[in-house]
Amino acid sequence: MPRELLLQVSPETAANDALLKTHLSKHSGIAEAEIAHVVVLKRSIDARQKAIKINLKLEVYLKDEPFSSQKIQLPDYPNVENAPEVIVIGAGPAGLFAALQLIECGLKPIVIERGKDVRGRRRDLKAINQDGIVNPESNYCFGEGGAGTYSDGKLYTRSKKRGDVDRILKLFVAFGASPDILVEAHPHIGTNKLPKIISDMRETIIEHGGKVLFETRVDDIVVKQNEVQGIVTNTGDVIHANKIILATGHSARDIFEMLDRKKILIEAKPFALGVRAEHPQELIDKIQYSCDYRGEFLPPAPYAVVKQVNGRGMYSFCMCPGGVIAPCATAPGEVVTNGWSPSKRDQATANSGIVVELKPEDFKPFAKFGALAGVEFQRSIEQRAWHLAGETQRAPAQRMVDFSQGKVSANIPKTSYVPGTTSIELGNVFPGFITQILREGFVEFGKSMRGYFTNEAILHAPESRTSSPVRIPRDTQTLEHPQIKGLYPCGEGAGYAGGIVSAAIDGEKCALMIVQALSR
């Protein structure tokens, strides 16, 4: 039987198989010549001390022990071309994993996606970056793979109680992701690699009898006697089905508005909002690793900070080491920022959302919008940012110390945000309570991470799409909407996930609930 061992080694040793084998022999008492295979099960960085270590969980096979390295395979998907049909609205992680789960269980998914496929999306991303043109149907948020496709590809989640994280990661590996995602404490695919993986998922759905319709927007859900009958698309076509998975993502405001108009129950939900802060990656490395140069064996350092300021949580969100800031507006007349990293995380800058938790009472000025009050609060800030920065996709920006002192920055250096920036006082973008918390909070962040509070850091506004401002309720057991039979609110847009993995898990759960309902 192989034995499991826990080791703490230097970054160089962790990166070199021969050195690792020698170290393992020395600390386990096993003769090096007897060690046939060493499999890394888990890997994480311990940077609490000046001498940084790598924590490893290993499986060790000796010469006389059987060992086979098995490639992770896709499930044996059946052909579902003539099977009962389920409509899946949205081709983000929730929708795609729901569709794959439906096929695995013998049902036919019809995936409806308002945006373009991954290849077609690239032209629209170029247009927003270079020309400031926002296509409301195809952008960083809408299109094949959803917001995650061109937004970093982080796969770690705190939602392990929600489902089988390993199953989702193994499916990603089977579709072409690096097996390292099964090992790393904070797995990450990278924006440059995700499009191919996502398109392979789509091809698998089609090859096994499912349908994927791009550039097809859902304009209405047909409901009779409180039961779904199908959907109406932007072309007027009606697609019939009595089971619908609604997995549209956190930025599909028209879907929220359509549900509200039809008096299908939705609820305002708290979310978080703030800025995206960019530092030189070398500075973050120096702070986190306590060294002038991280060397070739350590990855670009991430960070995570949480503070309570004036009774509110202020925290880092979607931190991107070696990454860039991207324009993520979904409609003309608004500015939205987000961040991503390529798989090597080899860009010169690090960025993170720094956001303030919001409460339902914050939306009172928009109370007339009912359940859409949070949406309108969010939209008002994005539109104000667009206006103040010059009515293009340039982002309002300010140096961090200047912002905390309420002083307009004399100049803003070129940042990774391609459309460019406009120097303004960011306090004019946000309501006063958010501005005050951010100003005080950055000073507190600097006390925890010495060197973080600096005018080398550039704040871009706003970081506003952290999660959905709406929750679409559902029964805790059946996952159906409590009012509309056959409607399954799903994923991040419905308020039940927070990232790629948790959205994928929720998609699978909704699919399994439909299978269970149809088997009764």
Short mmCIF file of N, CA and C in Angstrom, two decimals, residues 34-198:
data_model
loop_
_atom_site.label_atom_id
_atom_site.label_comp_id
_atom_site.label_asym_id
_atom_site.label_seq_id
_atom_site.Cartn_x
_atom_site.Cartn_y
_atom_site.Cartn_z
N GLU A 34 14.60 2.81 -2.99
CA GLU A 34 13.36 2.05 -2.86
C GLU A 34 12.14 2.85 -3.31
N ILE A 35 12.30 4.17 -3.46
CA ILE A 35 11.16 5.02 -3.83
C ILE A 35 10.98 4.97 -5.35
N ALA A 36 9.84 4.44 -5.78
CA ALA A 36 9.58 4.31 -7.21
C ALA A 36 8.80 5.50 -7.76
N HIS A 37 7.78 5.95 -7.03
CA HIS A 37 6.93 7.05 -7.52
C HIS A 37 6.52 7.94 -6.36
N VAL A 38 6.52 9.24 -6.61
CA VAL A 38 6.04 10.21 -5.64
C VAL A 38 4.93 11.02 -6.31
N VAL A 39 3.74 10.99 -5.72
CA VAL A 39 2.59 11.70 -6.27
C VAL A 39 2.22 12.83 -5.30
N VAL A 40 2.19 14.06 -5.82
CA VAL A 40 1.78 15.20 -4.99
C VAL A 40 0.26 15.26 -4.97
N LEU A 41 -0.31 15.15 -3.76
CA LEU A 41 -1.75 15.21 -3.59
C LEU A 41 -2.24 16.64 -3.34
N LYS A 42 -1.51 17.39 -2.53
CA LYS A 42 -1.87 18.76 -2.22
C LYS A 42 -0.62 19.61 -2.06
N ARG A 43 -0.72 20.89 -2.47
CA ARG A 43 0.43 21.78 -2.38
C ARG A 43 -0.05 23.17 -1.97
N SER A 44 0.63 23.78 -1.00
CA SER A 44 0.29 25.14 -0.58
C SER A 44 1.56 25.84 -0.12
N ILE A 45 1.50 27.16 -0.07
CA ILE A 45 2.64 27.98 0.34
C ILE A 45 2.46 28.45 1.77
N ASP A 46 3.50 28.34 2.57
CA ASP A 46 3.52 28.87 3.93
C ASP A 46 4.51 30.03 3.96
N ALA A 47 3.97 31.25 3.93
CA ALA A 47 4.82 32.46 3.89
C ALA A 47 4.80 33.20 5.21
N ARG A 48 4.47 32.50 6.30
CA ARG A 48 4.37 33.18 7.60
C ARG A 48 5.74 33.52 8.17
N GLN A 49 6.74 32.76 7.79
CA GLN A 49 8.10 33.02 8.27
C GLN A 49 8.95 33.58 7.13
N LYS A 50 10.09 34.15 7.49
CA LYS A 50 10.96 34.73 6.45
C LYS A 50 11.43 33.68 5.47
N ALA A 51 11.75 32.47 6.00
CA ALA A 51 12.12 31.37 5.11
C ALA A 51 10.83 30.70 4.63
N ILE A 52 10.44 30.98 3.41
CA ILE A 52 9.16 30.50 2.88
C ILE A 52 9.25 29.00 2.59
N LYS A 53 8.21 28.29 2.96
CA LYS A 53 8.16 26.85 2.76
C LYS A 53 6.95 26.46 1.90
N ILE A 54 7.06 25.29 1.31
CA ILE A 54 5.96 24.70 0.56
C ILE A 54 5.46 23.49 1.34
N ASN A 55 4.18 23.49 1.65
CA ASN A 55 3.56 22.35 2.32
C ASN A 55 3.12 21.34 1.26
N LEU A 56 3.53 20.10 1.42
CA LEU A 56 3.17 19.05 0.47
C LEU A 56 2.51 17.88 1.18
N LYS A 57 1.46 17.38 0.57
CA LYS A 57 0.89 16.10 0.96
C LYS A 57 1.21 15.13 -0.16
N LEU A 58 1.95 14.07 0.17
CA LEU A 58 2.49 13.17 -0.85
C LEU A 58 1.97 11.75 -0.69
N GLU A 59 1.92 11.07 -1.80
CA GLU A 59 1.65 9.62 -1.80
C GLU A 59 2.90 8.96 -2.36
N VAL A 60 3.48 8.06 -1.57
CA VAL A 60 4.78 7.46 -1.92
C VAL A 60 4.60 5.97 -2.23
N TYR A 61 5.07 5.56 -3.41
CA TYR A 61 5.02 4.15 -3.83
C TYR A 61 6.43 3.59 -3.83
N LEU A 62 6.61 2.44 -3.22
CA LEU A 62 7.89 1.74 -3.26
C LEU A 62 7.97 0.83 -4.47
N LYS A 63 9.16 0.28 -4.71
CA LYS A 63 9.41 -0.50 -5.93
C LYS A 63 8.47 -1.69 -6.07
N ASP A 64 8.13 -2.32 -4.95
CA ASP A 64 7.33 -3.55 -5.04
C ASP A 64 5.83 -3.27 -4.99
N GLU A 65 5.43 -1.98 -5.02
CA GLU A 65 4.02 -1.65 -4.93
C GLU A 65 3.46 -1.28 -6.31
N PRO A 66 2.29 -1.81 -6.65
CA PRO A 66 1.70 -1.50 -7.97
C PRO A 66 1.35 -0.03 -8.08
N PHE A 67 1.63 0.53 -9.24
CA PHE A 67 1.35 1.95 -9.48
C PHE A 67 0.86 2.12 -10.91
N SER A 68 -0.22 2.85 -11.06
CA SER A 68 -0.69 3.17 -12.41
C SER A 68 -1.15 4.62 -12.42
N SER A 69 -0.71 5.33 -13.41
CA SER A 69 -1.09 6.74 -13.56
C SER A 69 -2.26 6.79 -14.53
N GLN A 70 -3.46 6.96 -13.99
CA GLN A 70 -4.65 6.91 -14.82
C GLN A 70 -5.09 8.31 -15.24
N LYS A 71 -5.32 8.47 -16.53
CA LYS A 71 -5.80 9.74 -17.04
C LYS A 71 -7.27 9.91 -16.67
N ILE A 72 -7.61 11.10 -16.22
CA ILE A 72 -9.00 11.39 -15.87
C ILE A 72 -9.82 11.46 -17.15
N GLN A 73 -10.90 10.68 -17.17
CA GLN A 73 -11.74 10.58 -18.36
C GLN A 73 -13.07 11.27 -18.14
N LEU A 74 -13.69 11.68 -19.23
CA LEU A 74 -15.06 12.19 -19.17
C LEU A 74 -16.02 11.05 -18.87
N PRO A 75 -17.17 11.37 -18.29
CA PRO A 75 -18.20 10.33 -18.11
C PRO A 75 -18.61 9.74 -19.46
N ASP A 76 -19.23 8.60 -19.42
CA ASP A 76 -19.70 7.95 -20.64
C ASP A 76 -21.06 8.54 -21.01
N TYR A 77 -21.02 9.70 -21.67
CA TYR A 77 -22.26 10.42 -21.97
C TYR A 77 -23.07 9.66 -23.04
N PRO A 78 -24.37 9.46 -22.80
CA PRO A 78 -25.21 8.84 -23.84
C PRO A 78 -25.62 9.86 -24.89
N ASN A 79 -26.21 9.37 -25.97
CA ASN A 79 -26.79 10.27 -26.96
C ASN A 79 -28.22 10.60 -26.53
N VAL A 80 -28.52 11.88 -26.44
CA VAL A 80 -29.83 12.30 -25.90
C VAL A 80 -30.66 13.03 -26.95
N GLU A 81 -30.34 12.85 -28.21
CA GLU A 81 -31.00 13.61 -29.27
C GLU A 81 -32.52 13.50 -29.20
N ASN A 82 -33.03 12.32 -28.85
CA ASN A 82 -34.47 12.11 -28.83
C ASN A 82 -35.04 12.03 -27.41
N ALA A 83 -34.28 12.50 -26.45
CA ALA A 83 -34.70 12.44 -25.05
C ALA A 83 -35.57 13.64 -24.69
N PRO A 84 -36.26 13.60 -23.55
CA PRO A 84 -37.02 14.78 -23.08
C PRO A 84 -36.12 16.00 -22.96
N GLU A 85 -36.67 17.16 -23.30
CA GLU A 85 -35.87 18.38 -23.39
C GLU A 85 -36.00 19.26 -22.16
N VAL A 86 -34.89 19.86 -21.79
CA VAL A 86 -34.83 20.83 -20.69
C VAL A 86 -34.15 22.08 -21.23
N ILE A 87 -34.75 23.24 -21.04
CA ILE A 87 -34.14 24.49 -21.47
C ILE A 87 -33.18 24.97 -20.38
N VAL A 88 -31.97 25.34 -20.78
CA VAL A 88 -30.97 25.90 -19.88
C VAL A 88 -30.66 27.31 -20.38
N ILE A 89 -31.03 28.32 -19.61
CA ILE A 89 -30.83 29.71 -20.03
C ILE A 89 -29.51 30.20 -19.46
N GLY A 90 -28.52 30.39 -20.34
CA GLY A 90 -27.20 30.85 -19.93
C GLY A 90 -26.14 29.77 -20.11
N ALA A 91 -25.03 30.14 -20.77
CA ALA A 91 -23.95 29.19 -21.02
C ALA A 91 -22.72 29.53 -20.19
N GLY A 92 -22.93 30.02 -18.98
CA GLY A 92 -21.84 30.18 -18.03
C GLY A 92 -21.57 28.85 -17.36
N PRO A 93 -20.75 28.82 -16.31
CA PRO A 93 -20.43 27.55 -15.66
C PRO A 93 -21.65 26.83 -15.12
N ALA A 94 -22.62 27.57 -14.54
CA ALA A 94 -23.82 26.91 -14.03
C ALA A 94 -24.58 26.24 -15.17
N GLY A 95 -24.76 26.95 -16.27
CA GLY A 95 -25.50 26.41 -17.40
C GLY A 95 -24.80 25.25 -18.08
N LEU A 96 -23.49 25.39 -18.30
CA LEU A 96 -22.75 24.34 -19.00
C LEU A 96 -22.69 23.06 -18.17
N PHE A 97 -22.41 23.18 -16.88
CA PHE A 97 -22.34 21.98 -16.05
C PHE A 97 -23.71 21.38 -15.83
N ALA A 98 -24.76 22.21 -15.81
CA ALA A 98 -26.11 21.68 -15.75
C ALA A 98 -26.41 20.87 -17.01
N ALA A 99 -26.03 21.42 -18.17
CA ALA A 99 -26.27 20.72 -19.44
C ALA A 99 -25.55 19.38 -19.50
N LEU A 100 -24.29 19.37 -19.06
CA LEU A 100 -23.53 18.12 -19.07
C LEU A 100 -24.14 17.10 -18.11
N GLN A 101 -24.61 17.57 -16.95
CA GLN A 101 -25.24 16.65 -15.99
C GLN A 101 -26.55 16.10 -16.54
N LEU A 102 -27.31 16.94 -17.23
CA LEU A 102 -28.55 16.46 -17.85
C LEU A 102 -28.26 15.36 -18.86
N ILE A 103 -27.24 15.55 -19.69
CA ILE A 103 -26.88 14.53 -20.67
C ILE A 103 -26.46 13.25 -19.97
N GLU A 104 -25.65 13.38 -18.94
CA GLU A 104 -25.19 12.20 -18.20
C GLU A 104 -26.38 11.40 -17.66
N CYS A 105 -27.46 12.11 -17.34
CA CYS A 105 -28.65 11.46 -16.78
C CYS A 105 -29.70 11.13 -17.84
N GLY A 106 -29.38 11.35 -19.11
CA GLY A 106 -30.28 10.93 -20.17
C GLY A 106 -31.30 11.94 -20.62
N LEU A 107 -31.11 13.22 -20.32
CA LEU A 107 -32.01 14.27 -20.77
C LEU A 107 -31.32 15.18 -21.78
N LYS A 108 -32.10 15.84 -22.61
CA LYS A 108 -31.57 16.68 -23.69
C LYS A 108 -31.60 18.15 -23.28
N PRO A 109 -30.43 18.79 -23.11
CA PRO A 109 -30.41 20.22 -22.81
C PRO A 109 -30.49 21.05 -24.08
N ILE A 110 -31.27 22.12 -24.01
CA ILE A 110 -31.24 23.15 -25.05
C ILE A 110 -30.69 24.40 -24.37
N VAL A 111 -29.42 24.71 -24.65
CA VAL A 111 -28.74 25.82 -23.98
C VAL A 111 -28.95 27.09 -24.80
N ILE A 112 -29.51 28.10 -24.15
CA ILE A 112 -29.81 29.37 -24.81
C ILE A 112 -28.82 30.41 -24.29
N GLU A 113 -28.03 30.99 -25.18
CA GLU A 113 -27.01 31.97 -24.78
C GLU A 113 -27.17 33.25 -25.61
N ARG A 114 -27.36 34.37 -24.94
CA ARG A 114 -27.57 35.65 -25.63
C ARG A 114 -26.32 36.11 -26.36
N GLY A 115 -25.15 35.75 -25.85
CA GLY A 115 -23.90 36.21 -26.43
C GLY A 115 -23.36 35.28 -27.50
N LYS A 116 -22.12 35.54 -27.89
CA LYS A 116 -21.48 34.76 -28.95
C LYS A 116 -20.63 33.65 -28.36
N ASP A 117 -20.13 32.77 -29.26
CA ASP A 117 -19.21 31.73 -28.79
C ASP A 117 -17.87 32.39 -28.43
N VAL A 118 -16.95 31.61 -27.87
CA VAL A 118 -15.72 32.20 -27.35
C VAL A 118 -14.92 32.92 -28.43
N ARG A 119 -14.94 32.39 -29.64
CA ARG A 119 -14.19 33.04 -30.73
C ARG A 119 -14.84 34.37 -31.11
N GLY A 120 -16.15 34.36 -31.24
CA GLY A 120 -16.86 35.58 -31.63
C GLY A 120 -16.77 36.67 -30.57
N ARG A 121 -16.68 36.27 -29.31
CA ARG A 121 -16.60 37.26 -28.23
C ARG A 121 -15.34 38.12 -28.33
N ARG A 122 -14.27 37.56 -28.87
CA ARG A 122 -12.99 38.28 -28.89
C ARG A 122 -13.08 39.61 -29.62
N ARG A 123 -13.82 39.65 -30.71
CA ARG A 123 -13.96 40.90 -31.47
C ARG A 123 -14.65 41.97 -30.63
N ASP A 124 -15.63 41.54 -29.84
CA ASP A 124 -16.37 42.50 -29.03
C ASP A 124 -15.54 42.96 -27.83
N LEU A 125 -14.69 42.09 -27.32
CA LEU A 125 -13.78 42.50 -26.23
C LEU A 125 -12.75 43.49 -26.76
N LYS A 126 -12.29 43.26 -27.98
CA LYS A 126 -11.36 44.21 -28.60
C LYS A 126 -12.03 45.56 -28.79
N ALA A 127 -13.29 45.55 -29.17
CA ALA A 127 -14.02 46.81 -29.41
C ALA A 127 -14.19 47.61 -28.13
N ILE A 128 -14.48 46.94 -27.03
CA ILE A 128 -14.66 47.69 -25.78
C ILE A 128 -13.32 48.19 -25.25
N ASN A 129 -12.26 47.41 -25.43
CA ASN A 129 -10.94 47.82 -24.95
C ASN A 129 -10.34 48.95 -25.78
N GLN A 130 -10.42 48.84 -27.08
CA GLN A 130 -9.72 49.79 -27.96
C GLN A 130 -10.59 50.95 -28.41
N ASP A 131 -11.89 50.71 -28.58
CA ASP A 131 -12.76 51.75 -29.14
C ASP A 131 -13.82 52.23 -28.16
N GLY A 132 -13.91 51.61 -26.99
CA GLY A 132 -14.91 52.02 -26.01
C GLY A 132 -16.33 51.67 -26.41
N ILE A 133 -16.49 50.70 -27.31
CA ILE A 133 -17.82 50.31 -27.80
C ILE A 133 -18.30 49.11 -27.00
N VAL A 134 -19.44 49.24 -26.35
CA VAL A 134 -20.01 48.16 -25.55
C VAL A 134 -21.13 47.48 -26.33
N ASN A 135 -20.96 46.20 -26.60
CA ASN A 135 -22.03 45.40 -27.19
C ASN A 135 -22.84 44.82 -26.04
N PRO A 136 -24.10 45.21 -25.86
CA PRO A 136 -24.85 44.75 -24.70
C PRO A 136 -25.19 43.27 -24.72
N GLU A 137 -24.92 42.60 -25.83
CA GLU A 137 -25.18 41.16 -25.90
C GLU A 137 -23.89 40.33 -25.85
N SER A 138 -22.74 40.95 -26.07
CA SER A 138 -21.48 40.21 -26.12
C SER A 138 -20.38 41.08 -25.52
N ASN A 139 -19.87 40.66 -24.37
CA ASN A 139 -18.90 41.46 -23.63
C ASN A 139 -18.18 40.56 -22.63
N TYR A 140 -17.52 41.13 -21.64
CA TYR A 140 -16.82 40.30 -20.67
C TYR A 140 -17.77 39.47 -19.80
N CYS A 141 -19.02 39.89 -19.69
CA CYS A 141 -19.98 39.17 -18.85
C CYS A 141 -20.88 38.23 -19.65
N PHE A 142 -21.24 38.60 -20.87
CA PHE A 142 -22.19 37.82 -21.66
C PHE A 142 -21.47 37.10 -22.80
N GLY A 143 -21.82 35.84 -22.99
CA GLY A 143 -21.23 35.02 -24.03
C GLY A 143 -20.85 33.66 -23.49
N GLU A 144 -20.37 32.81 -24.38
CA GLU A 144 -20.07 31.43 -24.01
C GLU A 144 -19.07 31.37 -22.85
N GLY A 145 -19.42 30.64 -21.82
CA GLY A 145 -18.59 30.51 -20.64
C GLY A 145 -18.88 31.54 -19.58
N GLY A 146 -19.67 32.57 -19.92
CA GLY A 146 -20.04 33.59 -18.95
C GLY A 146 -18.87 34.49 -18.59
N ALA A 147 -19.01 35.16 -17.45
CA ALA A 147 -17.99 36.11 -17.00
C ALA A 147 -16.66 35.43 -16.73
N GLY A 148 -16.67 34.15 -16.35
CA GLY A 148 -15.43 33.47 -16.00
C GLY A 148 -14.49 33.21 -17.16
N THR A 149 -15.02 33.11 -18.39
CA THR A 149 -14.17 32.74 -19.53
C THR A 149 -13.03 33.72 -19.74
N TYR A 150 -13.31 35.01 -19.66
CA TYR A 150 -12.28 36.01 -19.85
C TYR A 150 -12.04 36.79 -18.56
N SER A 151 -12.20 36.12 -17.45
CA SER A 151 -12.03 36.80 -16.17
C SER A 151 -11.32 35.89 -15.17
N ASP A 152 -10.14 35.42 -15.54
CA ASP A 152 -9.20 34.80 -14.61
C ASP A 152 -9.28 33.30 -14.48
N GLY A 153 -10.45 32.74 -14.23
CA GLY A 153 -10.55 31.29 -14.10
C GLY A 153 -10.14 30.76 -12.75
N LYS A 154 -10.39 31.51 -11.67
CA LYS A 154 -10.12 31.00 -10.33
C LYS A 154 -11.07 29.85 -10.02
N LEU A 155 -10.54 28.79 -9.42
CA LEU A 155 -11.35 27.61 -9.15
C LEU A 155 -11.45 27.28 -7.67
N TYR A 156 -10.89 28.12 -6.80
CA TYR A 156 -11.04 27.80 -5.39
C TYR A 156 -12.34 28.37 -4.87
N THR A 157 -12.88 27.69 -3.90
CA THR A 157 -14.18 28.08 -3.37
C THR A 157 -14.24 27.72 -1.89
N ARG A 158 -14.99 28.52 -1.14
CA ARG A 158 -15.23 28.21 0.27
C ARG A 158 -16.53 27.42 0.44
N SER A 159 -17.19 27.09 -0.66
CA SER A 159 -18.51 26.49 -0.58
C SER A 159 -18.46 24.97 -0.66
N LYS A 160 -17.53 24.35 0.06
CA LYS A 160 -17.37 22.90 -0.03
C LYS A 160 -18.60 22.16 0.49
N LYS A 161 -19.39 22.80 1.35
CA LYS A 161 -20.60 22.16 1.85
C LYS A 161 -21.68 22.07 0.78
N ARG A 162 -21.51 22.83 -0.29
CA ARG A 162 -22.56 22.87 -1.31
C ARG A 162 -22.51 21.67 -2.25
N GLY A 163 -21.38 20.98 -2.33
CA GLY A 163 -21.31 19.86 -3.26
C GLY A 163 -19.90 19.36 -3.44
N ASP A 164 -19.73 18.53 -4.46
CA ASP A 164 -18.48 17.83 -4.71
C ASP A 164 -17.53 18.70 -5.55
N VAL A 165 -16.64 19.41 -4.87
CA VAL A 165 -15.69 20.27 -5.56
C VAL A 165 -14.75 19.44 -6.44
N ASP A 166 -14.28 18.31 -5.92
CA ASP A 166 -13.35 17.47 -6.68
C ASP A 166 -13.95 17.00 -8.00
N ARG A 167 -15.23 16.70 -8.00
CA ARG A 167 -15.87 16.25 -9.24
C ARG A 167 -15.80 17.35 -10.30
N ILE A 168 -16.05 18.60 -9.88
CA ILE A 168 -15.99 19.71 -10.84
C ILE A 168 -14.57 19.89 -11.36
N LEU A 169 -13.59 19.85 -10.46
CA LEU A 169 -12.20 20.02 -10.89
C LEU A 169 -11.77 18.90 -11.83
N LYS A 170 -12.20 17.68 -11.54
CA LYS A 170 -11.83 16.55 -12.41
C LYS A 170 -12.47 16.68 -13.79
N LEU A 171 -13.68 17.20 -13.84
CA LEU A 171 -14.30 17.44 -15.15
C LEU A 171 -13.51 18.49 -15.93
N PHE A 172 -13.06 19.53 -15.25
CA PHE A 172 -12.22 20.53 -15.93
C PHE A 172 -10.95 19.87 -16.48
N VAL A 173 -10.32 19.01 -15.69
CA VAL A 173 -9.11 18.32 -16.15
C VAL A 173 -9.43 17.44 -17.37
N ALA A 174 -10.55 16.73 -17.30
CA ALA A 174 -10.93 15.87 -18.42
C ALA A 174 -11.16 16.68 -19.69
N PHE A 175 -11.56 17.93 -19.54
CA PHE A 175 -11.77 18.79 -20.70
C PHE A 175 -10.51 19.56 -21.09
N GLY A 176 -9.39 19.31 -20.42
CA GLY A 176 -8.12 19.89 -20.87
C GLY A 176 -7.40 20.78 -19.89
N ALA A 177 -7.95 21.04 -18.71
CA ALA A 177 -7.23 21.84 -17.72
C ALA A 177 -6.05 21.07 -17.16
N SER A 178 -5.06 21.77 -16.65
CA SER A 178 -3.89 21.13 -16.07
C SER A 178 -4.28 20.32 -14.83
N PRO A 179 -3.75 19.12 -14.67
CA PRO A 179 -4.00 18.34 -13.45
C PRO A 179 -3.56 19.05 -12.18
N ASP A 180 -2.73 20.09 -12.32
CA ASP A 180 -2.29 20.85 -11.14
C ASP A 180 -3.47 21.44 -10.37
N ILE A 181 -4.60 21.66 -11.04
CA ILE A 181 -5.72 22.25 -10.33
C ILE A 181 -6.28 21.32 -9.26
N LEU A 182 -5.94 20.02 -9.36
CA LEU A 182 -6.37 19.07 -8.34
C LEU A 182 -5.47 19.10 -7.12
N VAL A 183 -4.33 19.77 -7.24
CA VAL A 183 -3.28 19.73 -6.22
C VAL A 183 -3.17 21.07 -5.48
N GLU A 184 -3.24 22.17 -6.23
CA GLU A 184 -2.96 23.47 -5.66
C GLU A 184 -4.04 23.89 -4.65
N ALA A 185 -3.61 24.58 -3.60
CA ALA A 185 -4.55 25.08 -2.61
C ALA A 185 -5.49 26.12 -3.21
N HIS A 186 -4.97 26.90 -4.18
CA HIS A 186 -5.78 27.91 -4.84
C HIS A 186 -5.70 27.69 -6.35
N PRO A 187 -6.42 26.69 -6.87
CA PRO A 187 -6.32 26.35 -8.29
C PRO A 187 -6.81 27.47 -9.20
N HIS A 188 -6.23 27.50 -10.38
CA HIS A 188 -6.45 28.62 -11.31
C HIS A 188 -6.13 28.12 -12.71
N ILE A 189 -7.01 28.37 -13.66
CA ILE A 189 -6.78 27.91 -15.03
C ILE A 189 -6.11 28.99 -15.87
N GLY A 190 -6.63 30.19 -15.82
CA GLY A 190 -6.06 31.28 -16.63
C GLY A 190 -6.95 31.62 -17.80
N THR A 191 -7.10 32.92 -18.04
CA THR A 191 -7.95 33.41 -19.11
C THR A 191 -7.53 32.91 -20.48
N ASN A 192 -6.24 32.69 -20.68
CA ASN A 192 -5.77 32.25 -21.99
C ASN A 192 -6.12 30.80 -22.29
N LYS A 193 -6.36 29.99 -21.25
CA LYS A 193 -6.63 28.57 -21.46
C LYS A 193 -8.11 28.20 -21.37
N LEU A 194 -8.89 29.02 -20.68
CA LEU A 194 -10.30 28.69 -20.48
C LEU A 194 -11.11 28.62 -21.77
N PRO A 195 -10.92 29.52 -22.75
CA PRO A 195 -11.76 29.45 -23.95
C PRO A 195 -11.77 28.10 -24.64
N LYS A 196 -10.61 27.46 -24.77
CA LYS A 196 -10.55 26.14 -25.43
C LYS A 196 -11.31 25.10 -24.60
N ILE A 197 -11.18 25.16 -23.28
CA ILE A 197 -11.88 24.21 -22.42
C ILE A 197 -13.39 24.41 -22.55
N ILE A 198 -13.82 25.66 -22.54
CA ILE A 198 -15.25 25.95 -22.64
C ILE A 198 -15.81 25.50 -23.99
#
